[in-house]
PDB file of C-alpha atoms in Angstrom:
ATOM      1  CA  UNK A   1       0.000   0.000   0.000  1.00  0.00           C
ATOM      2  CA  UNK A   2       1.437   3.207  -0.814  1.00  0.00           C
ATOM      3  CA  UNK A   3       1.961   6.119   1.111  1.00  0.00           C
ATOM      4  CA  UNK A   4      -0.607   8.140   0.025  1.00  0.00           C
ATOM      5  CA  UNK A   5      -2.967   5.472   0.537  1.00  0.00           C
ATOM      6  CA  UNK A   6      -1.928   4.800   4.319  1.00  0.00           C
ATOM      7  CA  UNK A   7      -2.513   8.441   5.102  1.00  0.00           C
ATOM      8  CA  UNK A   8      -6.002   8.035   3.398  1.00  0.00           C
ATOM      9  CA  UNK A   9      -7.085   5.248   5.360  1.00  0.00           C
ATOM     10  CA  UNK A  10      -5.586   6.953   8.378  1.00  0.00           C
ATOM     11  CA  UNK A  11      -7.552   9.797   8.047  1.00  0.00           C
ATOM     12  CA  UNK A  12     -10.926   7.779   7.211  1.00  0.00           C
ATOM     13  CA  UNK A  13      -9.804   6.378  10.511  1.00  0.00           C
ATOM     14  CA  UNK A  14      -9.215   9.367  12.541  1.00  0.00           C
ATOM     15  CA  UNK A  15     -12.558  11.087  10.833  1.00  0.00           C
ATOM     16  CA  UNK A  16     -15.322   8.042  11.510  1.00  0.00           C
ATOM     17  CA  UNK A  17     -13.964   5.943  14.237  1.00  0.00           C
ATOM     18  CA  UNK A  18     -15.748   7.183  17.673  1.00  0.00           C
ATOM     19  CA  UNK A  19     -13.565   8.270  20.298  1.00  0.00           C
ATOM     20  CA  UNK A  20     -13.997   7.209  23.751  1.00  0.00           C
ATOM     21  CA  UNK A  21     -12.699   3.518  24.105  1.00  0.00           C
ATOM     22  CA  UNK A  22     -10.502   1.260  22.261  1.00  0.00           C
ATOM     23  CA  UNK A  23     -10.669  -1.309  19.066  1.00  0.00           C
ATOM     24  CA  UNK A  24      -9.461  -4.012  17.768  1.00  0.00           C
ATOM     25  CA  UNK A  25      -8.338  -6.029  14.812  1.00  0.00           C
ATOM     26  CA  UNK A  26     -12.075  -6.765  13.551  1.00  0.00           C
ATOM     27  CA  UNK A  27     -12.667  -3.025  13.748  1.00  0.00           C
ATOM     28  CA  UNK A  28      -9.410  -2.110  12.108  1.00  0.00           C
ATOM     29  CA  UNK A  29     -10.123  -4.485   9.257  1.00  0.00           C
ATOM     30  CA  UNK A  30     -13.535  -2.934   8.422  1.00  0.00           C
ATOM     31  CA  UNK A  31     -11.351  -0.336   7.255  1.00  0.00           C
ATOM     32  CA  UNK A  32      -9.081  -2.116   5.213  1.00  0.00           C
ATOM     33  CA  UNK A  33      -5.786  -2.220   7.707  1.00  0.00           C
ATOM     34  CA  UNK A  34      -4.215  -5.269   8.375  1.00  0.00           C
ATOM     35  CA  UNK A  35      -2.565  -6.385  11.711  1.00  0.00           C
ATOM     36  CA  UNK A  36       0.714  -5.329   9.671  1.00  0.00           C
ATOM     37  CA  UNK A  37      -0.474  -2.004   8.851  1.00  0.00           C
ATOM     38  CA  UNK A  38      -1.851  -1.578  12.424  1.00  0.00           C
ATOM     39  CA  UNK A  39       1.619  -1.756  14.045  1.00  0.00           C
ATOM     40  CA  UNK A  40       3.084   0.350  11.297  1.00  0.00           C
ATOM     41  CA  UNK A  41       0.682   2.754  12.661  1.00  0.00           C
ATOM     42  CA  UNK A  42       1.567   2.176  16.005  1.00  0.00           C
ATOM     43  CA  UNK A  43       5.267   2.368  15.883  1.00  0.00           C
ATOM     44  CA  UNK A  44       4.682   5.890  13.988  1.00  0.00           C
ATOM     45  CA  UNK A  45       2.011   6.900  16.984  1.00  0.00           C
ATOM     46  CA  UNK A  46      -1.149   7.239  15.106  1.00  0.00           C
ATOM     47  CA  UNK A  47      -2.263   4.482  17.128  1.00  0.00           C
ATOM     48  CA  UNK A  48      -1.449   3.203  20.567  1.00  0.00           C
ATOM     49  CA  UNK A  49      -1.488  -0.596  21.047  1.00  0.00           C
ATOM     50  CA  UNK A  50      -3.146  -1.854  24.245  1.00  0.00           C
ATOM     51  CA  UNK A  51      -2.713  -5.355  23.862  1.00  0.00           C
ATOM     52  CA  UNK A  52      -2.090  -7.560  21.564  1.00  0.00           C
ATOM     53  CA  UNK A  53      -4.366  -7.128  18.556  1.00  0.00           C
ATOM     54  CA  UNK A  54      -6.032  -3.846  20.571  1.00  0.00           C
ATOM     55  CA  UNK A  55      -5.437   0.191  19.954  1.00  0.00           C
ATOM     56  CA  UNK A  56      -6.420   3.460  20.964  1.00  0.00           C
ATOM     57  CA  UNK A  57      -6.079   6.368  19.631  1.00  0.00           C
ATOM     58  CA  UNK A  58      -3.275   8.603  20.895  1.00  0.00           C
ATOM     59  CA  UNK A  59      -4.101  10.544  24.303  1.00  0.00           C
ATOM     60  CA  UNK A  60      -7.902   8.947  23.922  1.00  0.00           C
ATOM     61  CA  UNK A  61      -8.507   8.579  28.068  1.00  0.00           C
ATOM     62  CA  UNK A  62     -11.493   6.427  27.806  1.00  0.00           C
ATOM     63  CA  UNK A  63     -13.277   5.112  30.941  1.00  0.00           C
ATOM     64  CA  UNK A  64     -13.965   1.687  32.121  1.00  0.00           C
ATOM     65  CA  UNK A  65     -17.590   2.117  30.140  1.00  0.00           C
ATOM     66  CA  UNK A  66     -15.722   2.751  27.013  1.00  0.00           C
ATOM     67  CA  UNK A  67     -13.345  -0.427  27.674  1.00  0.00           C
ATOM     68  CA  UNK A  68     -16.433  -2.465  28.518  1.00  0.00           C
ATOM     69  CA  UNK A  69     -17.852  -1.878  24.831  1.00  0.00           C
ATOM     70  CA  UNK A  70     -15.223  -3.753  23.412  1.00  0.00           C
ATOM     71  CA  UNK A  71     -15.171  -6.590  26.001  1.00  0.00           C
ATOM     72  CA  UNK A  72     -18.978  -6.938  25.430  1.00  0.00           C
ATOM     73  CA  UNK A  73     -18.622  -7.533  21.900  1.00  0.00           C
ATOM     74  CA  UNK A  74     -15.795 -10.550  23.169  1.00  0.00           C
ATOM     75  CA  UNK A  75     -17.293 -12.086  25.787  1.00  0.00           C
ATOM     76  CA  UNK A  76     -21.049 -13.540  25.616  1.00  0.00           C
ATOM     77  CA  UNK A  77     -23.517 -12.330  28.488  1.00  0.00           C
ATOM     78  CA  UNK A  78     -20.668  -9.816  29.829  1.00  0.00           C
ATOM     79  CA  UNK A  79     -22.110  -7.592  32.553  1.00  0.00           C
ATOM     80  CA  UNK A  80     -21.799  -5.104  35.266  1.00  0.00           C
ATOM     81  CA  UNK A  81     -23.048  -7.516  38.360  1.00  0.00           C
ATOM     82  CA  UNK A  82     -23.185  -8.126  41.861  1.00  0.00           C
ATOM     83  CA  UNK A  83     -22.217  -5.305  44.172  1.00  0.00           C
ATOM     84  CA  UNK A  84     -21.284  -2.834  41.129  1.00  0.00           C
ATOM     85  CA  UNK A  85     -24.556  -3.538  39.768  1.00  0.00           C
ATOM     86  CA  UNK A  86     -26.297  -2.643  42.793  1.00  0.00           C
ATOM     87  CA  UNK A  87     -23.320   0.262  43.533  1.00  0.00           C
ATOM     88  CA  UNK A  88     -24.340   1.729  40.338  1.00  0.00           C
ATOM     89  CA  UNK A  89     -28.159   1.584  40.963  1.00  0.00           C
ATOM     90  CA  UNK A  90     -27.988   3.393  44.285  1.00  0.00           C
ATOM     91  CA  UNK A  91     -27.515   0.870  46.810  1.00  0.00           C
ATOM     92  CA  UNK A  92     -23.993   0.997  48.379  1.00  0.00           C
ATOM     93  CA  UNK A  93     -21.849   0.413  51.523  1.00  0.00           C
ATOM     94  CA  UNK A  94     -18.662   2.206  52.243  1.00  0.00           C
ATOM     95  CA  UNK A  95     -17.845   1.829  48.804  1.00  0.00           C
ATOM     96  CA  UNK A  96     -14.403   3.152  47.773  1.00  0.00           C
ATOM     97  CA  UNK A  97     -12.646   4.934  44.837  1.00  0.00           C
ATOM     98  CA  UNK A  98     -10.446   1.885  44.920  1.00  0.00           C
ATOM     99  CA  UNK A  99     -13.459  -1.370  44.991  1.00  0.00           C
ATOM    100  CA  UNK A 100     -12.741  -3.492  42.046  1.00  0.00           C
ATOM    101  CA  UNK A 101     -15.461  -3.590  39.424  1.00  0.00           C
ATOM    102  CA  UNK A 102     -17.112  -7.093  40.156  1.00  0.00           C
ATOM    103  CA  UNK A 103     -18.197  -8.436  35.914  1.00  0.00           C
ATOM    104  CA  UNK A 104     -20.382 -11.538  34.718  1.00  0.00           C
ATOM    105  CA  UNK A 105     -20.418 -13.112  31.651  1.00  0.00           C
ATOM    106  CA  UNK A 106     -21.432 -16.656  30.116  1.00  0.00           C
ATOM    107  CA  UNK A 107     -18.215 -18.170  29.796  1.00  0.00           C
ATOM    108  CA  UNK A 108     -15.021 -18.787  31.275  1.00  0.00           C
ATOM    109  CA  UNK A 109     -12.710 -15.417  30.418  1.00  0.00           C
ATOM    110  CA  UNK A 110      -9.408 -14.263  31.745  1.00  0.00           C
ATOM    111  CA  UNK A 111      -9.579  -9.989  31.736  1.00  0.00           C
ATOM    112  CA  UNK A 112      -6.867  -8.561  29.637  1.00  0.00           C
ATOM    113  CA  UNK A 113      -4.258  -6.534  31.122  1.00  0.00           C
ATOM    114  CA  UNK A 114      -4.572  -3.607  29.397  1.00  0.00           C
ATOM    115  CA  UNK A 115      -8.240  -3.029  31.197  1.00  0.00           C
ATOM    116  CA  UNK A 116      -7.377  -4.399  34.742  1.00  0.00           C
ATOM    117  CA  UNK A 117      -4.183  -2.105  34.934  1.00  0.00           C
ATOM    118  CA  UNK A 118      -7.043   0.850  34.217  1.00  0.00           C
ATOM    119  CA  UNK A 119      -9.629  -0.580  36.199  1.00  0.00           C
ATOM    120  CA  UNK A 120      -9.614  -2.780  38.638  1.00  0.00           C
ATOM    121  CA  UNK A 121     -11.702  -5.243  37.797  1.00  0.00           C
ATOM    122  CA  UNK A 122     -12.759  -8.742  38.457  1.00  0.00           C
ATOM    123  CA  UNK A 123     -14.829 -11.424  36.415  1.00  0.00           C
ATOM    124  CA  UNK A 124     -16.893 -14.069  37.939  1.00  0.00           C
ATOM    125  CA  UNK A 125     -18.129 -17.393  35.900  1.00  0.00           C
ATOM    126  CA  UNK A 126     -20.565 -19.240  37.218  1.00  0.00           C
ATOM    127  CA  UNK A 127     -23.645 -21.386  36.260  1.00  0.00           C
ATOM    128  CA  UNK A 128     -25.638 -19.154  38.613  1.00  0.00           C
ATOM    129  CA  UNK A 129     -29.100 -19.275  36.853  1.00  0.00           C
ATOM    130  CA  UNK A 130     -30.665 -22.182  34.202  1.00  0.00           C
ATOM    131  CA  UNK A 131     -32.824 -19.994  32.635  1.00  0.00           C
ATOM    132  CA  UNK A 132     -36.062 -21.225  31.688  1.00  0.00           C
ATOM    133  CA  UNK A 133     -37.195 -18.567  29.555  1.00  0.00           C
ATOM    134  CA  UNK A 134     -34.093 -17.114  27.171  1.00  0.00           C
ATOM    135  CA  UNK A 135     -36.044 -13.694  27.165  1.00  0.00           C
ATOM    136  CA  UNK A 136     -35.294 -13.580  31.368  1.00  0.00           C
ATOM    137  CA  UNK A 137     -31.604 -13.442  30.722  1.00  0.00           C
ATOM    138  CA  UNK A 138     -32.361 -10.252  28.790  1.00  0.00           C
ATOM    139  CA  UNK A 139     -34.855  -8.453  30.632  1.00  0.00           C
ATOM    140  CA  UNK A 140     -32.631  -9.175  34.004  1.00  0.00           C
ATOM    141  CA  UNK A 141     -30.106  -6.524  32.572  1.00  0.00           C
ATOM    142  CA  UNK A 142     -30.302  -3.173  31.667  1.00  0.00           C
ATOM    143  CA  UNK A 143     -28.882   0.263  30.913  1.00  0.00           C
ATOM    144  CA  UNK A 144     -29.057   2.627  34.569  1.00  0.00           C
ATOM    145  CA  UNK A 145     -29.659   6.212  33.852  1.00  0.00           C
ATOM    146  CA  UNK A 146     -26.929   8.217  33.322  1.00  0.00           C
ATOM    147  CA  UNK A 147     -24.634   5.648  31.631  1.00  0.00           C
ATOM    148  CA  UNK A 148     -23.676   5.249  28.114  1.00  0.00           C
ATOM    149  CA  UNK A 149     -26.176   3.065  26.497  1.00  0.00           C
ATOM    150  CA  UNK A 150     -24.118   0.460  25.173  1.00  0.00           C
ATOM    151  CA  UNK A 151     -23.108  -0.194  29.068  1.00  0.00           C
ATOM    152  CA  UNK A 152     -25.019  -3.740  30.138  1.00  0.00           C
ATOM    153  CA  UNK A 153     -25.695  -3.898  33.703  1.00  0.00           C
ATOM    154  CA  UNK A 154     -27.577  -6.460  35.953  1.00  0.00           C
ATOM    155  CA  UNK A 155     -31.223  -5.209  37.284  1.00  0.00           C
ATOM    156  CA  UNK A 156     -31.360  -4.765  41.170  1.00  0.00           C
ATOM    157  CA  UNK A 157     -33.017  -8.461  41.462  1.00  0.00           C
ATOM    158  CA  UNK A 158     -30.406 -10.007  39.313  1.00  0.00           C
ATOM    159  CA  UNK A 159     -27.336  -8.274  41.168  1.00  0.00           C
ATOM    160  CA  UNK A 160     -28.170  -9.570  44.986  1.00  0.00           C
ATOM    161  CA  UNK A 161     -28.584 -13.193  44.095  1.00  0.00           C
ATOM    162  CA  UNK A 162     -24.891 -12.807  42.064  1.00  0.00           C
ATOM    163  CA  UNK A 163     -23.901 -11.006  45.331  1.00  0.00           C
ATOM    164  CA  UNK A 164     -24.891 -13.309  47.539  1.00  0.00           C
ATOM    165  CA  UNK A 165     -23.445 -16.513  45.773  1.00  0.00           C
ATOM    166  CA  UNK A 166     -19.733 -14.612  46.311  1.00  0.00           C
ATOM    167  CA  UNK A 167     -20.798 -14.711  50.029  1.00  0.00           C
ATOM    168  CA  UNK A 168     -18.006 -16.534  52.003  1.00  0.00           C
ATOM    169  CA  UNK A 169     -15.726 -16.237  48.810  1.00  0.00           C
ATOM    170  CA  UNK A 170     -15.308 -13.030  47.052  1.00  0.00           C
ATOM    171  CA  UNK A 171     -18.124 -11.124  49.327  1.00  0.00           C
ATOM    172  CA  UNK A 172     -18.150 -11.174  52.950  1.00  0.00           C
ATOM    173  CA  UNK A 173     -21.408 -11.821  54.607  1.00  0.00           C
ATOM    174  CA  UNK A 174     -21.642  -8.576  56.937  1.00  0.00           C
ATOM    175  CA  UNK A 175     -21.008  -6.306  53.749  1.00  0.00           C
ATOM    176  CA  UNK A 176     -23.450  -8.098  51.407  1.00  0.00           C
ATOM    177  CA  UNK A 177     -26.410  -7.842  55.081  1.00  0.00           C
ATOM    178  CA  UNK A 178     -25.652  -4.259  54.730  1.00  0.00           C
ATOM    179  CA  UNK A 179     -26.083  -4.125  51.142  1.00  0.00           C
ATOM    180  CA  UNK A 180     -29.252  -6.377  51.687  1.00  0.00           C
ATOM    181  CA  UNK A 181     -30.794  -3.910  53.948  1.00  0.00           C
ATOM    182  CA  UNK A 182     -30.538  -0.962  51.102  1.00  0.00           C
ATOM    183  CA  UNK A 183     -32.918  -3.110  48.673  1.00  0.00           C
ATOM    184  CA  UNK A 184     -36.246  -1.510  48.422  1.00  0.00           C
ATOM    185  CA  UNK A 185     -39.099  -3.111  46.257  1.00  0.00           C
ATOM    186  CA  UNK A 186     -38.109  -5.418  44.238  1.00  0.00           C
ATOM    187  CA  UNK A 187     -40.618  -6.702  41.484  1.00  0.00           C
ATOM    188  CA  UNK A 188     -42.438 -10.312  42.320  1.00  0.00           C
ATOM    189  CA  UNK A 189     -42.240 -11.259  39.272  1.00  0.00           C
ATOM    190  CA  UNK A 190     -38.700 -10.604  37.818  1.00  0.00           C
ATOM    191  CA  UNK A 191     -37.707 -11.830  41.713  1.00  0.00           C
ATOM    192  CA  UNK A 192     -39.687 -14.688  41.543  1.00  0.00           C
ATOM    193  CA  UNK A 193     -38.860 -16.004  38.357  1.00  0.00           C
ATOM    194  CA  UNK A 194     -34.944 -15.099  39.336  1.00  0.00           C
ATOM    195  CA  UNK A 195     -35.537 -17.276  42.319  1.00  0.00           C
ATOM    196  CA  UNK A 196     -37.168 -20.528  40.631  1.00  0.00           C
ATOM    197  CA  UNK A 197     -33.752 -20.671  37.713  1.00  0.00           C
ATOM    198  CA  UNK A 198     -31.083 -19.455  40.219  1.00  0.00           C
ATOM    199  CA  UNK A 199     -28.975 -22.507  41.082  1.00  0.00           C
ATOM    200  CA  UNK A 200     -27.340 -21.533  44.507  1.00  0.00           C
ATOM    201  CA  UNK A 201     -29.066 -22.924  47.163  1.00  0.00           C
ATOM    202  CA  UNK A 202     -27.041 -20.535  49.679  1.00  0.00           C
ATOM    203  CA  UNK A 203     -28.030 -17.547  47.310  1.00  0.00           C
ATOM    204  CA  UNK A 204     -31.723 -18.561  47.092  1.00  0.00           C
ATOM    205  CA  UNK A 205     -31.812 -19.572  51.106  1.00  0.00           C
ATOM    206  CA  UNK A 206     -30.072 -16.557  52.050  1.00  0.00           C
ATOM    207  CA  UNK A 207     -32.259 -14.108  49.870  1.00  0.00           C
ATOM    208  CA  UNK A 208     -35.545 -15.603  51.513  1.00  0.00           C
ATOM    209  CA  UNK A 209     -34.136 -15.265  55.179  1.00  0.00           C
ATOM    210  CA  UNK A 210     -32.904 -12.082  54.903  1.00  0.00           C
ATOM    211  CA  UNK A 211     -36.163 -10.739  53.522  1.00  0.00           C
ATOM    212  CA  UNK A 212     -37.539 -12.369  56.365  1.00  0.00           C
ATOM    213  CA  UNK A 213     -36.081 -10.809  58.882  1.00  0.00           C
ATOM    214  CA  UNK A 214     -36.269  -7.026  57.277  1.00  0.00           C
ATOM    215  CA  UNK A 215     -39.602  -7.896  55.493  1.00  0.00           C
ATOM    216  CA  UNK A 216     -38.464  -6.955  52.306  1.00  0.00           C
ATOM    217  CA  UNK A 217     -41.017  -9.202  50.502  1.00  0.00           C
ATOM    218  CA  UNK A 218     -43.597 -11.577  51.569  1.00  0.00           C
ATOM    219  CA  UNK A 219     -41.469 -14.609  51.631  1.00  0.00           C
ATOM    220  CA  UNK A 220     -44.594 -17.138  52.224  1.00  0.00           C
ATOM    221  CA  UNK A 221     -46.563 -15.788  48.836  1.00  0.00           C
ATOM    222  CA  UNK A 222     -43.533 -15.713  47.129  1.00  0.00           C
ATOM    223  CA  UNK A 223     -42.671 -19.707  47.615  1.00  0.00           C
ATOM    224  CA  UNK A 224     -46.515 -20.414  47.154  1.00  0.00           C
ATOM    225  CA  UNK A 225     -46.787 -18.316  43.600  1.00  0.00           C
ATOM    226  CA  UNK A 226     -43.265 -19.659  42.345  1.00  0.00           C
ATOM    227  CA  UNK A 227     -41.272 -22.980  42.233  1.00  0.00           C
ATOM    228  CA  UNK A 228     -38.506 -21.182  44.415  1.00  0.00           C
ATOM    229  CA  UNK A 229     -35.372 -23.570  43.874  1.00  0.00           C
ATOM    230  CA  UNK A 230     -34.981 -24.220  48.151  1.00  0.00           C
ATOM    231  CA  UNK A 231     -32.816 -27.420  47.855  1.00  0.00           C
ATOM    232  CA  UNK A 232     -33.657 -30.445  50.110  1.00  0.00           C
ATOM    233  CA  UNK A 233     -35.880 -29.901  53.406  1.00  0.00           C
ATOM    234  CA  UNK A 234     -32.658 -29.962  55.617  1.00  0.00           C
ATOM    235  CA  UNK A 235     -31.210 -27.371  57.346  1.00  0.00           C
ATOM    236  CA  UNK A 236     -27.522 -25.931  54.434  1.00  0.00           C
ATOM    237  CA  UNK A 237     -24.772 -25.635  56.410  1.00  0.00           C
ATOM    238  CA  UNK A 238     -20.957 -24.442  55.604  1.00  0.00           C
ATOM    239  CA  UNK A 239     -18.197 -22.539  57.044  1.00  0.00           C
ATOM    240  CA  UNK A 240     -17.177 -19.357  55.084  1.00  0.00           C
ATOM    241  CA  UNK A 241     -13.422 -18.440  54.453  1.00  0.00           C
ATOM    242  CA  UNK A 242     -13.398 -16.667  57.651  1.00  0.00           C
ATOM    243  CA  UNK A 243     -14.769 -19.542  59.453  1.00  0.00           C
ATOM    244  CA  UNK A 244     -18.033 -18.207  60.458  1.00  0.00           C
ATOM    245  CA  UNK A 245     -20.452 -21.045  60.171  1.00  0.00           C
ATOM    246  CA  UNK A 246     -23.646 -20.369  57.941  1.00  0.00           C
ATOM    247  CA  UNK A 247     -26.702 -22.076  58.560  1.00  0.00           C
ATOM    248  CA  UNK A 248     -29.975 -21.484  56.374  1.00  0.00           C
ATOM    249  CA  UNK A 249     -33.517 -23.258  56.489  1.00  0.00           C
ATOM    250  CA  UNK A 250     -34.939 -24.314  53.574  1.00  0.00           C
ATOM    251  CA  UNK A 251     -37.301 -22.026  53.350  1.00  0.00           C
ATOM    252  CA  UNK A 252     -36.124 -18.828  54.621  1.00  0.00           C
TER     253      UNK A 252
END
């Protein structure tokens, strides 16, 4: 390609790609440069490289939102979740400047280095819900106000039951009771049907005791109106990380 034709494409690139967050390869190519051209860019400073096969624009300071973008178009089902979720929805504890962004997604997925050196971050994997309805995975995340809209995030009802399943791992339990006790309202429905595909019996046995004891929802109408997923009739017991024992009854 000659020169005249680099700077061309260069400036196509400069003039229609948004700024804000990083690209990659598949982005690059719908422009007609190669990985080759790409460095070539790079190594001249029209382009900053991230990672491998990922660039920026020079002096571009996106935020995590604009990093996210491009991880969301990697990684299926990715996801604000858990205590950011909730964080981001207004219900927080103590949280700091310096709490690592807690992400979801569908499969397994090791965070590149060029976003967790920006923003601490940390992804979770888990089987947490068998969804019985494929529209409920969709409808259990949303956009908050006052984010950009490409920014997925998980709905309040969603977020607590990923919360609580880090309880004893990632979470400790007198944070995520704190956290618990800022809930307000949640919807019967979206709740209920959460309930009857999550998977963790500690998540699902700790939601309905908790809302219990602060009367968050009426826990009785709620097992009678859905198939709430309670696990066996016996008492689930375990020791947490910190060696507090946890003990839960079926049914709340």
């Amino acid at each position: 390609m000659s020169r005249i034709s680099r700077h061309q494409v260069l400036k196509r690139l400069q003039a229609e790609l948004p700024r804000g967050g990083p690209f990659d390869l598949s982005v690059l190519a719908r422009f007609g440069v190669s990985p080759q051209l790409a460095a070539q860019y790079a190594e001249a400073g029209w382009l900053v490289r991230l990672g491998h096969g990922v660039y920026a624009f020079p002096n571009d300071d996106f935020d995590i939102f604009g990093g996210l973008k491009l991880l969301q178009n990697r990684v299926a089902g990715l996801h604000i979740g858990g205590k950011s979720a909730l964080a981001l929805q207004g219900v927080r504890h103590n949280l700091g400047s310096t709490e690592s962004c807690v992400l979801w997604g569908d499969k397994r997925y090791t965070l590149p280095d060029w976003f967790t050196s920006r923003f601490p971050s940390r992804y979770c994997h888990a089987r947490l819900f068998e969804w019985s309805d494929n529209e409920l995975a969709t409808k259990t995340l949303t956009t908050p106000p006052g984010l950009p809209e490409h920014v997925v995030v998980a709905c309040p009802e969603r977020a607590v039951l990923e919360l609580l399943y880090e309880v004893g791992v990632k979470q400790s339990l007198e944070e995520a009771r704190n956290l618990f006790d800022g809930l307000r309202s949640p919807r019967k429905q979206v709740l209920g049907n959460l309930l009857s595909c999550c998977t963790s019996v500690k998540a699902v046995r700790l939601y309905l005791t908790w809302a219990r004891e602060t009367e968050l929802v009426d826990v009785d109408a709620l097992l009678e109106d859905f198939p709430v997923r309670t696990g066996s009739s016996s008492r689930w017991m375990t020791r947490l990380d910190d060696d507090t024992l946890l003990s839960l009854n079926p049914q709340g």
